Short mmCIF file of C-alpha atoms (C1' of nucleotides) in Angstrom, two decimals:
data_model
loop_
_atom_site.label_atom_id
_atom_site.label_comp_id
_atom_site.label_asym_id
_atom_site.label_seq_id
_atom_site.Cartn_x
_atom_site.Cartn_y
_atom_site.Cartn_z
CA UNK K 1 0.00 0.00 0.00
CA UNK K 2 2.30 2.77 -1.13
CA UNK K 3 -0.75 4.72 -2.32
CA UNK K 4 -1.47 7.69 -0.66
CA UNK K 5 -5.35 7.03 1.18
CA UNK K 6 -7.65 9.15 -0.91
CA UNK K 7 -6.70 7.04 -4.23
CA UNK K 8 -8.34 4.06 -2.62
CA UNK K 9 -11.59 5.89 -2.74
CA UNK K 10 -14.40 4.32 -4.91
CA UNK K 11 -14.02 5.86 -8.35
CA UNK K 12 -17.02 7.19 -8.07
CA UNK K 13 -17.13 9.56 -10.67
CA UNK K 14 -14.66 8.98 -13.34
CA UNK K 15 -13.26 12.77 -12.06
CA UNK K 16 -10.40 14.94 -12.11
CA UNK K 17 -7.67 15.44 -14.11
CA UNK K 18 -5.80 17.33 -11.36
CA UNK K 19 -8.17 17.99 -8.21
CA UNK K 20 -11.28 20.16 -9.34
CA UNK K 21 -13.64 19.30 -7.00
CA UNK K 22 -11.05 19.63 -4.23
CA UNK K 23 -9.52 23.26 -4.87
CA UNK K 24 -13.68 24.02 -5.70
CA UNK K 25 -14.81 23.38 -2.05
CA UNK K 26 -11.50 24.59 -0.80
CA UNK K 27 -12.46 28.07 -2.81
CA UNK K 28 -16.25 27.77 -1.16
CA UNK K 29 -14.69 27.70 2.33
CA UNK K 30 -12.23 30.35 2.48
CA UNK K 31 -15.16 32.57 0.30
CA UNK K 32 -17.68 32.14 3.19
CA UNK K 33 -14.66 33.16 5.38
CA UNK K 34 -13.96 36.47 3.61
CA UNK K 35 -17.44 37.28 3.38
CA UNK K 36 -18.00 36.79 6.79
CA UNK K 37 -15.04 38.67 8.24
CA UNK K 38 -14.93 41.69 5.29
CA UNK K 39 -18.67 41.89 3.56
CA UNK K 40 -19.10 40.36 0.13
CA UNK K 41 -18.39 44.08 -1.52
CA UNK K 42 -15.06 44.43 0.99
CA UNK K 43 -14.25 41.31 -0.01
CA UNK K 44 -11.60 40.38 -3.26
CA UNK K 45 -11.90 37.69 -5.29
CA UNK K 46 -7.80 38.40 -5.27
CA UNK K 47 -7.69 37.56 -1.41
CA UNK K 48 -9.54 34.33 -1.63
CA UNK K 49 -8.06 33.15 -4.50
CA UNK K 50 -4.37 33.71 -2.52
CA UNK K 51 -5.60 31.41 0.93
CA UNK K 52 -6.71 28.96 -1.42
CA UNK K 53 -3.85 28.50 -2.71
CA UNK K 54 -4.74 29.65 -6.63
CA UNK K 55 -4.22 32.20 -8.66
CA UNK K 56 -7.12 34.61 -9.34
CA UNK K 57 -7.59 33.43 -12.80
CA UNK K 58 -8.10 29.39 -11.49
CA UNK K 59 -10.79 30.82 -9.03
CA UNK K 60 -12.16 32.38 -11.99
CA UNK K 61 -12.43 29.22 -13.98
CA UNK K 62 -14.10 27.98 -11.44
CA UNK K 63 -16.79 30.61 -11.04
CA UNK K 64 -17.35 32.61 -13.34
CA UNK K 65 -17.55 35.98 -11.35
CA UNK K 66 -17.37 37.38 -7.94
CA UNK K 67 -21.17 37.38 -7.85
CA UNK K 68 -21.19 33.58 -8.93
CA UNK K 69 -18.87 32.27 -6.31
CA UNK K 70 -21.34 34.35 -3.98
CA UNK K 71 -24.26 32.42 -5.03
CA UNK K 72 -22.41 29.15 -4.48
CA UNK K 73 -21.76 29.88 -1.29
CA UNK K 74 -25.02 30.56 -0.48
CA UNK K 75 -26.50 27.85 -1.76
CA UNK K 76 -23.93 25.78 0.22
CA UNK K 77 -24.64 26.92 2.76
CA UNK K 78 -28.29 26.63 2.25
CA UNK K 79 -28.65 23.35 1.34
CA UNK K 80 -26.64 21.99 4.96
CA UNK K 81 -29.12 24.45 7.04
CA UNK K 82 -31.89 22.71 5.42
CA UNK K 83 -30.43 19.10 5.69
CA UNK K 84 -30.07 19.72 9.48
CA UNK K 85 -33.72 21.51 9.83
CA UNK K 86 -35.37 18.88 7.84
CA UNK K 87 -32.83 15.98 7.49
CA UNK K 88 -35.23 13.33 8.07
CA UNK K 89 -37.60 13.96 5.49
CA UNK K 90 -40.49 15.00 8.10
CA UNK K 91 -40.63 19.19 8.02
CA UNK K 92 -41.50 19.72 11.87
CA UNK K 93 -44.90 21.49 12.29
CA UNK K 94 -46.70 22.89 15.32
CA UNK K 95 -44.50 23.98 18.33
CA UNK K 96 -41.84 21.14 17.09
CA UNK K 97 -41.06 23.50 13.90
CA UNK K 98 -40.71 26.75 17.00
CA UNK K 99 -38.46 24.26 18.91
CA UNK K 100 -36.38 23.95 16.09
CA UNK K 101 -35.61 27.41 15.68
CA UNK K 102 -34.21 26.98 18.93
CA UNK K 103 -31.52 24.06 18.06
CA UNK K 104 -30.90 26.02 14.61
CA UNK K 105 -29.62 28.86 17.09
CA UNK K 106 -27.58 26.51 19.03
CA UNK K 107 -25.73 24.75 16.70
CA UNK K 108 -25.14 28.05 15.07
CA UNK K 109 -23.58 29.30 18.17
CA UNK K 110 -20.97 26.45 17.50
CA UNK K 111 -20.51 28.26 14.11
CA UNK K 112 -19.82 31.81 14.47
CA UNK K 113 -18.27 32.62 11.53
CA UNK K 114 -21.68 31.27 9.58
CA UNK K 115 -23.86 33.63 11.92
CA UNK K 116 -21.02 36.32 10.85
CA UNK K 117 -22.04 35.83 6.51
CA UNK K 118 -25.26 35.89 7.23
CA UNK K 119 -25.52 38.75 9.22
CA UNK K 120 -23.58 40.50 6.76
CA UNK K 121 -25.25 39.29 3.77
CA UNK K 122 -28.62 39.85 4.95
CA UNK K 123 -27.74 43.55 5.24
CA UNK K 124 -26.24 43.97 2.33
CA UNK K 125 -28.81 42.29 0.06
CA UNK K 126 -31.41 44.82 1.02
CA UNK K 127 -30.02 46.62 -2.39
CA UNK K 128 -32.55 45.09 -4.62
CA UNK K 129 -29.47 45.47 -6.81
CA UNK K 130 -27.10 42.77 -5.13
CA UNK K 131 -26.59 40.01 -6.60
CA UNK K 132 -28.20 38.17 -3.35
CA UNK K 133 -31.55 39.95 -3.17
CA UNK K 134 -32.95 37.32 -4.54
CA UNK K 135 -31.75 34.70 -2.69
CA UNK K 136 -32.30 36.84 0.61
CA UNK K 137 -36.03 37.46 -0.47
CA UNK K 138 -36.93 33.79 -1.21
CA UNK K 139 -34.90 32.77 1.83
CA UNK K 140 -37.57 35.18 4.36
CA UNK K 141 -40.16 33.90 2.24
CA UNK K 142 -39.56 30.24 2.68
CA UNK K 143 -39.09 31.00 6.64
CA UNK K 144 -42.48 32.11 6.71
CA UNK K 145 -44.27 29.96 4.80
CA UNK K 146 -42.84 27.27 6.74
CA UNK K 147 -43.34 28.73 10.19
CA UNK K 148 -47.42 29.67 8.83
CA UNK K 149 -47.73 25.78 8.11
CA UNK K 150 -46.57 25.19 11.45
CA UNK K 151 -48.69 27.26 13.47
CA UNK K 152 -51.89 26.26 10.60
CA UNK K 153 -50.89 22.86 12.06
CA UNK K 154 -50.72 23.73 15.73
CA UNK K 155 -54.08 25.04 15.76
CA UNK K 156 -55.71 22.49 13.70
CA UNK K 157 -54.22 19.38 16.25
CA UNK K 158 -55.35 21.60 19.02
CA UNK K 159 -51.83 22.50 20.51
CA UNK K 160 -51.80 27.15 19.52
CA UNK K 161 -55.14 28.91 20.75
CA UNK K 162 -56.52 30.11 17.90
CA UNK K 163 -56.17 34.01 19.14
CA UNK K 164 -52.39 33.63 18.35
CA UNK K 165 -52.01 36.58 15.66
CA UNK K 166 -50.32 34.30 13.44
CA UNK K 167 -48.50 37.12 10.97
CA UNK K 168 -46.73 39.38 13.77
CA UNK K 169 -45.56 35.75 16.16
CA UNK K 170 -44.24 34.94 12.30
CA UNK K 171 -42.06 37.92 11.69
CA UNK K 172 -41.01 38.40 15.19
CA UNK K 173 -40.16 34.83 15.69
CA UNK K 174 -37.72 35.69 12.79
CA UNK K 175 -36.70 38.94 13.80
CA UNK K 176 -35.49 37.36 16.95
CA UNK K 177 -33.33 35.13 15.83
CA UNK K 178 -31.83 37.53 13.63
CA UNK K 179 -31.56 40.30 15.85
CA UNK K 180 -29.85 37.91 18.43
CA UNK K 181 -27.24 36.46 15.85
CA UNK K 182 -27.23 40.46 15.11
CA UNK K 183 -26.12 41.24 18.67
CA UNK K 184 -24.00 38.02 19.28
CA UNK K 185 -21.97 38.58 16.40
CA UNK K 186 -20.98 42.09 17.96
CA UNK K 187 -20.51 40.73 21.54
CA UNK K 188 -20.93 36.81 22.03
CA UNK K 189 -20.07 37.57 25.66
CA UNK K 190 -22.71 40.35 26.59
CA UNK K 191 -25.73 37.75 25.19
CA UNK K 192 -27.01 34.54 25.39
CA UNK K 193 -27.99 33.73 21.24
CA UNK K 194 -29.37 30.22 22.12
CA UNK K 195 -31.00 31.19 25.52
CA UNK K 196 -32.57 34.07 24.25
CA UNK K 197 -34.33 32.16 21.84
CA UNK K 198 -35.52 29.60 23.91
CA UNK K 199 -36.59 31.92 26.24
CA UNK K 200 -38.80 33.65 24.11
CA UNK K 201 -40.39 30.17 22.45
CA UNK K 202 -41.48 28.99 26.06
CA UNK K 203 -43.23 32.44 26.61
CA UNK K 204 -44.76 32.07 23.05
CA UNK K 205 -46.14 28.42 24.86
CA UNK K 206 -46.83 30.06 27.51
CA UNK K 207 -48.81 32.66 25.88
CA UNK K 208 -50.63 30.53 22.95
CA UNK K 209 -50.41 27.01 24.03
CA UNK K 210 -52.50 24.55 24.98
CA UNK K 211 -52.04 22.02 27.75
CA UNK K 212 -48.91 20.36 28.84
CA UNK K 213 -47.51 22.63 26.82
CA UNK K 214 -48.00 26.05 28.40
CA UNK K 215 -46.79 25.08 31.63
CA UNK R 1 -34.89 83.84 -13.93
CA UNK R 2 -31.77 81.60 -15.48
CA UNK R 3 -29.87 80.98 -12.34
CA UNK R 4 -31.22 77.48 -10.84
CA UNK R 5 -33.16 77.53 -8.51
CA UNK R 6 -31.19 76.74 -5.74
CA UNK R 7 -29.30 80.34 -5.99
CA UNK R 8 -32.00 81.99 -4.88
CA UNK R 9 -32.43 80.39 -1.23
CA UNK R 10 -32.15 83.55 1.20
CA UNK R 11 -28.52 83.60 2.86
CA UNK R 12 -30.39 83.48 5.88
CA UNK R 13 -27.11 82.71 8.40
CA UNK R 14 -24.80 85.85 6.88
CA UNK R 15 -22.32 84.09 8.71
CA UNK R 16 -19.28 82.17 6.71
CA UNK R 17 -17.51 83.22 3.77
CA UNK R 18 -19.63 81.73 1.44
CA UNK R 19 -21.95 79.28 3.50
CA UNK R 20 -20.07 76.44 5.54
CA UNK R 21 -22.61 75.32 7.50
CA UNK R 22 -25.43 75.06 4.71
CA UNK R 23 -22.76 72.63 3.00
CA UNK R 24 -21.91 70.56 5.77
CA UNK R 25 -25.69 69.94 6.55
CA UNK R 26 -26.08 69.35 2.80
CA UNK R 27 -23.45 66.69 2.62
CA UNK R 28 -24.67 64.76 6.09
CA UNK R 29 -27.65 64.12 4.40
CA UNK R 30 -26.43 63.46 1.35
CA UNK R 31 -24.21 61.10 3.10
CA UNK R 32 -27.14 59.71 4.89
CA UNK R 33 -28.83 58.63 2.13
CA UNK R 34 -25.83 57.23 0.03
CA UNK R 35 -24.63 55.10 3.23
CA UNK R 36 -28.41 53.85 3.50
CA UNK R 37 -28.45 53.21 -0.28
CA UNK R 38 -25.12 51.41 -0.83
CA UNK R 39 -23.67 50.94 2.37
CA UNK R 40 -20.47 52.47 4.26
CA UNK R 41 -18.19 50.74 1.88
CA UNK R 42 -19.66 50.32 -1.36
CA UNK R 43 -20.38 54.30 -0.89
CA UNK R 44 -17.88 56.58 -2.34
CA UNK R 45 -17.48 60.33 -1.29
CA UNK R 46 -17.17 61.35 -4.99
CA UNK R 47 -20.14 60.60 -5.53
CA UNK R 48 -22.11 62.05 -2.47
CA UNK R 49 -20.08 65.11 -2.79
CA UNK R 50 -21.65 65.47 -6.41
CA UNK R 51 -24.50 64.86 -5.28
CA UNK R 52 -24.73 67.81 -2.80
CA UNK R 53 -22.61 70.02 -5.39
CA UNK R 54 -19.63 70.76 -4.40
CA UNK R 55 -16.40 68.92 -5.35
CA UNK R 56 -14.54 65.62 -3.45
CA UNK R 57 -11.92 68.14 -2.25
CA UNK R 58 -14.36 70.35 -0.95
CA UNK R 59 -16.26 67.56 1.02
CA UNK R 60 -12.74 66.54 2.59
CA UNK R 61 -12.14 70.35 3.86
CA UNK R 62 -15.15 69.66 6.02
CA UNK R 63 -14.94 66.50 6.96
CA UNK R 64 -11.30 64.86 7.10
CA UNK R 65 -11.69 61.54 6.03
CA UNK R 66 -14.65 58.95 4.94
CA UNK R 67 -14.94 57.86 8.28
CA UNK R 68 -14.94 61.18 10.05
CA UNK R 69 -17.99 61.97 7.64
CA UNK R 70 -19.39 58.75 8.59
CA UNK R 71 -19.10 59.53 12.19
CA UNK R 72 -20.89 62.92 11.98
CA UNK R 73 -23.45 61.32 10.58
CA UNK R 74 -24.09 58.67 12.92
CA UNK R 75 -23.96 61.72 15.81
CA UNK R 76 -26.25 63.60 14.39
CA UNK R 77 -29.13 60.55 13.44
CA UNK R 78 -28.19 59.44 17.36
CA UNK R 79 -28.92 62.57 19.00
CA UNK R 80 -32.05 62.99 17.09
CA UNK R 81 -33.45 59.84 17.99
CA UNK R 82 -32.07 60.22 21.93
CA UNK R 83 -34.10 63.68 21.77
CA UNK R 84 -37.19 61.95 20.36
CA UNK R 85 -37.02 59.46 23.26
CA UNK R 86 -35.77 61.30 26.30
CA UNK R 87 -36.11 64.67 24.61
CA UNK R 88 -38.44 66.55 27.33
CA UNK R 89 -35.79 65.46 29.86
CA UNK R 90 -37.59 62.18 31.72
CA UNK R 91 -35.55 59.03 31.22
CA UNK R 92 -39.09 56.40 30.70
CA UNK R 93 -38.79 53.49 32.89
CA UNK R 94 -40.95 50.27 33.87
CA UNK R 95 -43.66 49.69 30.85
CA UNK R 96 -43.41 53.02 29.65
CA UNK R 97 -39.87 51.99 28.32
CA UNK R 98 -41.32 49.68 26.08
CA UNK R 99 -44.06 51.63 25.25
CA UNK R 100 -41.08 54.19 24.08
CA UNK R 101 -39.76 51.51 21.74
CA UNK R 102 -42.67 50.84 20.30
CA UNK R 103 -43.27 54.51 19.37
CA UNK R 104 -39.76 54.56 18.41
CA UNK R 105 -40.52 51.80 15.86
CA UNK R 106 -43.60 53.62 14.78
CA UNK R 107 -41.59 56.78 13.99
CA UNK R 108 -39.26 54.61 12.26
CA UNK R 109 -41.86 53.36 9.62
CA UNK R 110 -41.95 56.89 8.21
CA UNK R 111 -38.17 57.13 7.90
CA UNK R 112 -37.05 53.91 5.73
CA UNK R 113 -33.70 55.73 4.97
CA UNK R 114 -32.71 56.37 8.64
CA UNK R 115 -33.91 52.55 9.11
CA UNK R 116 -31.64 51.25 6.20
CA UNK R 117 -29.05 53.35 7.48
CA UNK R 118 -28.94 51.42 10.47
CA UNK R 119 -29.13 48.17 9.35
CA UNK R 120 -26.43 48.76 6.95
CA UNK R 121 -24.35 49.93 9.70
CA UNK R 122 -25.15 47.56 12.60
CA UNK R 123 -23.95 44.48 9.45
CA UNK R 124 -20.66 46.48 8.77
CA UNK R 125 -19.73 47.57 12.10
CA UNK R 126 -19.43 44.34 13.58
CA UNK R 127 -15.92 44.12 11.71
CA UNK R 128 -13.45 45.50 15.05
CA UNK R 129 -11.79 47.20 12.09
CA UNK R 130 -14.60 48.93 11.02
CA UNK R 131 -14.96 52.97 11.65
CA UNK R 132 -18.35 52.85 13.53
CA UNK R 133 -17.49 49.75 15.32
CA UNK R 134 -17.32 50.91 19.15
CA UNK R 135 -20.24 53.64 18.02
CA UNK R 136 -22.61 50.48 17.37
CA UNK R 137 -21.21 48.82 20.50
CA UNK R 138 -21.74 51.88 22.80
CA UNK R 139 -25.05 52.29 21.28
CA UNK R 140 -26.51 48.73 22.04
CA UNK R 141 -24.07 48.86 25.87
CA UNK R 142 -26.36 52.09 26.46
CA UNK R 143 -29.81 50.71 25.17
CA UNK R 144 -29.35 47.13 27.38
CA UNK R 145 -28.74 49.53 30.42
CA UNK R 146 -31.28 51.99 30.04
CA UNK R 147 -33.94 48.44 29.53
CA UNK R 148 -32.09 47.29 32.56
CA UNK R 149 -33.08 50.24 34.26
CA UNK R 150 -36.41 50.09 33.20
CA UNK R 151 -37.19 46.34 34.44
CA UNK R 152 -35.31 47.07 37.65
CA UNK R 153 -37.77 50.25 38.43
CA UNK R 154 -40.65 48.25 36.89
CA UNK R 155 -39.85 45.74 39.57
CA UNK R 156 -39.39 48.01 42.49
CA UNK R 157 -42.69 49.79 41.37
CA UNK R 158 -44.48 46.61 41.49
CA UNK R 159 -45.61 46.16 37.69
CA UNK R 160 -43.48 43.72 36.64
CA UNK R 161 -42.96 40.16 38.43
CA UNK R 162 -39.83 39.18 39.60
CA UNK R 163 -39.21 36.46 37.81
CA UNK R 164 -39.01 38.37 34.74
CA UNK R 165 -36.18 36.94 33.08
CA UNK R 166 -34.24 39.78 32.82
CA UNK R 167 -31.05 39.18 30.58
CA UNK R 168 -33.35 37.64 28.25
CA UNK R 169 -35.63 40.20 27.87
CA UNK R 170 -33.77 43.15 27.44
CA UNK R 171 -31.82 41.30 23.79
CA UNK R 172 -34.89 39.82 22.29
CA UNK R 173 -36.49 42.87 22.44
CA UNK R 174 -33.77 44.75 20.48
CA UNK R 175 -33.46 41.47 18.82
CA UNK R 176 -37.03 42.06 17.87
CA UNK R 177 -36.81 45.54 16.52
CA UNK R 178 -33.92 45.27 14.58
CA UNK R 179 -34.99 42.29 12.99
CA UNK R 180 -38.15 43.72 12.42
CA UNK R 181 -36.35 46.49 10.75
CA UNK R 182 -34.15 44.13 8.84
CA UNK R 183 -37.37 42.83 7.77
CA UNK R 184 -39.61 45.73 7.00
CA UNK R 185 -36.27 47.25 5.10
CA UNK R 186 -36.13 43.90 2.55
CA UNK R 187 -40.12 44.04 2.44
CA UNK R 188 -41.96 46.42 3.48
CA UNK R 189 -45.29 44.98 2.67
CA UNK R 190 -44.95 42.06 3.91
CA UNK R 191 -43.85 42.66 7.23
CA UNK R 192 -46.00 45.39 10.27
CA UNK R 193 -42.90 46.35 11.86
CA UNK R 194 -44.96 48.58 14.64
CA UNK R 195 -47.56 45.80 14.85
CA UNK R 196 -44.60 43.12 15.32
CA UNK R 197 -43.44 45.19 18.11
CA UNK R 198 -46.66 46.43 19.85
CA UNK R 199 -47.92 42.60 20.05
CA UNK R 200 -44.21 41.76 21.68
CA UNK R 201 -44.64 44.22 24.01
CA UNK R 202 -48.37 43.36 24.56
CA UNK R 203 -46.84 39.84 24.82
CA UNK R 204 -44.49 40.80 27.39
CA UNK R 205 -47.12 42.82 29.54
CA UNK R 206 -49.13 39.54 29.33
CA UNK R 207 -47.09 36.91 31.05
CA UNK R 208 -44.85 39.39 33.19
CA UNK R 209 -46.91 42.76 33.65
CA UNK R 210 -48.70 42.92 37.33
CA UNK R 211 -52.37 44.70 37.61
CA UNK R 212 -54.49 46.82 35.25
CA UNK R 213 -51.15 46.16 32.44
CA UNK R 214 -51.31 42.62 31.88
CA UNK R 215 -55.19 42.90 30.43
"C1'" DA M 1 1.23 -0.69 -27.38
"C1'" DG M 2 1.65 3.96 -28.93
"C1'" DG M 3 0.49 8.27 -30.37
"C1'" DA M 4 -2.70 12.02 -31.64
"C1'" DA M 5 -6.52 14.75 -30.12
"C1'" DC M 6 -8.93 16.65 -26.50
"C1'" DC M 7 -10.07 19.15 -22.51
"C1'" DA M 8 -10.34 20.42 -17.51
"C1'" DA M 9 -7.41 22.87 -14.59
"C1'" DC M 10 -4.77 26.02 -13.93
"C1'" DC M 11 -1.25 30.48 -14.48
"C1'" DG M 12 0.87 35.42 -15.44
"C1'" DA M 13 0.38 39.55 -17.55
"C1'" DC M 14 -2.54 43.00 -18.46
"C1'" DT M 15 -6.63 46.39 -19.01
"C1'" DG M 16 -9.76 49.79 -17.73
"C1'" DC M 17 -11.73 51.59 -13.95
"C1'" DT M 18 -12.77 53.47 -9.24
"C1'" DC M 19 -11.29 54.52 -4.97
"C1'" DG M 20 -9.66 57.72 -0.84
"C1'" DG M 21 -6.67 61.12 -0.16
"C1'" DT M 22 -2.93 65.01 -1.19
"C1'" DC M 23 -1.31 69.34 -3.03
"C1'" DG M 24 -1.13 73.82 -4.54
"C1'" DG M 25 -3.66 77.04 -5.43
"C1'" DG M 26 -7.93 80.89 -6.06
"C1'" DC M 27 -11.58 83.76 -4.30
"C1'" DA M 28 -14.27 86.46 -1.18
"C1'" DA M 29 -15.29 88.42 3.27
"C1'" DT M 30 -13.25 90.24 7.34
"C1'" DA C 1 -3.16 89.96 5.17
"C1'" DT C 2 -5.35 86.51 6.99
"C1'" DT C 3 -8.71 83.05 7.17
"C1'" DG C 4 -12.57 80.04 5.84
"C1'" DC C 5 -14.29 77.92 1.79
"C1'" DC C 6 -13.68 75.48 -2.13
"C1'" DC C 7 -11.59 73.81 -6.65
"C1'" DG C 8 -8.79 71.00 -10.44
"C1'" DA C 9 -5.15 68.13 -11.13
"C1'" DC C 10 -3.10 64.42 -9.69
"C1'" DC C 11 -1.36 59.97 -7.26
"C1'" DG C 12 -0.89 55.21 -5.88
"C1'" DA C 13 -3.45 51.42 -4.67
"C1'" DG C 14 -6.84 48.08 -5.39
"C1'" DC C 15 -10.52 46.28 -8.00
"C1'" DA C 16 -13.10 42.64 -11.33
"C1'" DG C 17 -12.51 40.61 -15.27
"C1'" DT C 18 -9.93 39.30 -20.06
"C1'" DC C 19 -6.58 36.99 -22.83
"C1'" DG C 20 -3.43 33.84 -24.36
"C1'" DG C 21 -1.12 30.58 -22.91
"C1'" DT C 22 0.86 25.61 -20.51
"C1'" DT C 23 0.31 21.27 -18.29
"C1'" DG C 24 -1.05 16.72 -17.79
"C1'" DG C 25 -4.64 13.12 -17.36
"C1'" DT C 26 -8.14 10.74 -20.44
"C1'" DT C 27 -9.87 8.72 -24.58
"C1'" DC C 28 -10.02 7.06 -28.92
"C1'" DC C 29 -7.89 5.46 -33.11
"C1'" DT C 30 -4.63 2.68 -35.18
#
DNA sequence: AGGAACCAACCGACTGCTCGGTCGGGCAAT
DNA sequence: ATTGCCCGACCGAGCAGTCGGTTGGTTCCT
């Protein structure tokens, strides 16, 4: 065995004349990095390209533009988020889909510099010119058309009082997550991400549920 | 009448040369709404400069750098909003501090630049590098003690319980409007920033408020 | 088996542009 | 004559993206 390990990999694909698929992902992580720590309009494809250990012009073979290697990343980035929310195949509903929110927070907090792009991101793609306001948009949208299902759910199985005023728990719900990532980002000391959220799902319980749950 | 219009504004002030202080408020708000618009970074002072007609050198002889214009700006919007909330000189406390931030966030829906503004900045500034940086962290340092404040005297006054979980509280409800705002900013139609924030506070009132408050 | 053709994966040099900031003035009111 | 206000010309740095290569594994033809 004088092979070094990764060349007794399954073929798998019949890939790679050098390592595409390697430098690719390598380009994906230090890009999220950047972003996170600079802004995506701070940020040079230049600088990325030189911690990944390419020149500019192999990044750009490998995306085509700056705004291309941010839509990868996003995407990326999206796709594990939505693996971990709904791995299993069952999308939570009722308070299980609020109790969720709360693990999303926490394993975020085990992630900082993920909380970090998306913060930044999610300012910066207010510009209905960025090349992320699209992806920002559908992202809020999906959020609330999930958490709607969930509370439609809650009520129907009897779990949310119907009184809950479904739209403003919606936005808020989302607002405080954000606005906690917001503030941990700035000073992870000075707040508790994870135990803010949690706090505010059991008063939302406490508020709008309906037996063992409200206690 | 060939002269523009703009020449014919009365000199009102006689005072400066020509009319320093007319220009300097011109370019804050200039700045203002570039910052809001494109962000600190992506903004250039060329262009606001142009915009407020006088040339780049002539915005630097008032204000020394980018960030020095960025920090008058930020003074100015702060002392505004600190004299809309404490202007006639009485510091609210217990409920009526949250009754101040929802009237804050109501005075905010008819400013979306200011709003953008802030979002913008609160995204860059988390960067330690980044000009506004301690401004944003003194600015959320003084809003968690003036809530603190607030819950303490609520407390002692006997309208809010003592369990209140205090810590808690006092980020999700900036959590909530700022990510409100981030909201409302990205949509406004689909998002009642006031009516997010009235039914948090409403919500708050609810499980922690004591006597005639928690109807 | 051997070689030609092909093509993904890069690289270095370069272009056109924008940026924040400097410098040496001019002009008008005091 | 000084001082506050403002300008045009300019500079060096950094930017995203283009262009014309080279290299080396893969595949197909003989």
């Amino acid at each position: 065995m004088s092979f070094p390990a990764h060349y007794e990999r399954p073929p798998e694909h019949p890939r790679g004349r050098r390592d595409g698929e390697g430098t690719r992902e390598r380009l994906l992580e230090v890009a999220a990095a950047h972003i996170s720590a600079a802004g995506f309009h701070k940020m040079s494809i230049a600088s990325v390209a030189k911690d990944a250990g390419v020149s500019q012009s192999g990044l750009l073979h490998h995306f085509r533009s700056k705004a291309a290697l941010l839509s990868a990343v996003l995407e990326q980035r999206e796709s594990e988020d939505n693996l971990f929310l709904f791995g299993d195949g069952e999308v939570p509903l009722g308070w299980d889909a609020f109790d969720a929110l709360v693990s999303l927070s926490a394993r975020n907090s085990t992630r900082p510099e993920m909380v970090q792009l998306f913060v930044r991101i999610a300012a910066e793609a207010t510009d209905p010119a960025h090349p992320a306001h699209d992806w920002l948009a559908r992202h809020y949208s999906g959020l609330r058309a999930w958490l709607s299902d969930a509370i439609d759910r809650g009520i129907a199985e009897g779990t949310m009082k119907e009184e809950l005023p479904k739209a403003a728990t919606i936005s808020t719900a989302i607002a405080v997550l954000d606005g906690l990532q917001q503030q941990w980002v700035l000073d992870s000391e000075a707040v508790a991400m994870t135990g803010g959220v949690r706090a505010y799902v059991r008063g939302l319980k406490m508020l709008w549920g309906i037996g063992p749950e409200s206690s």
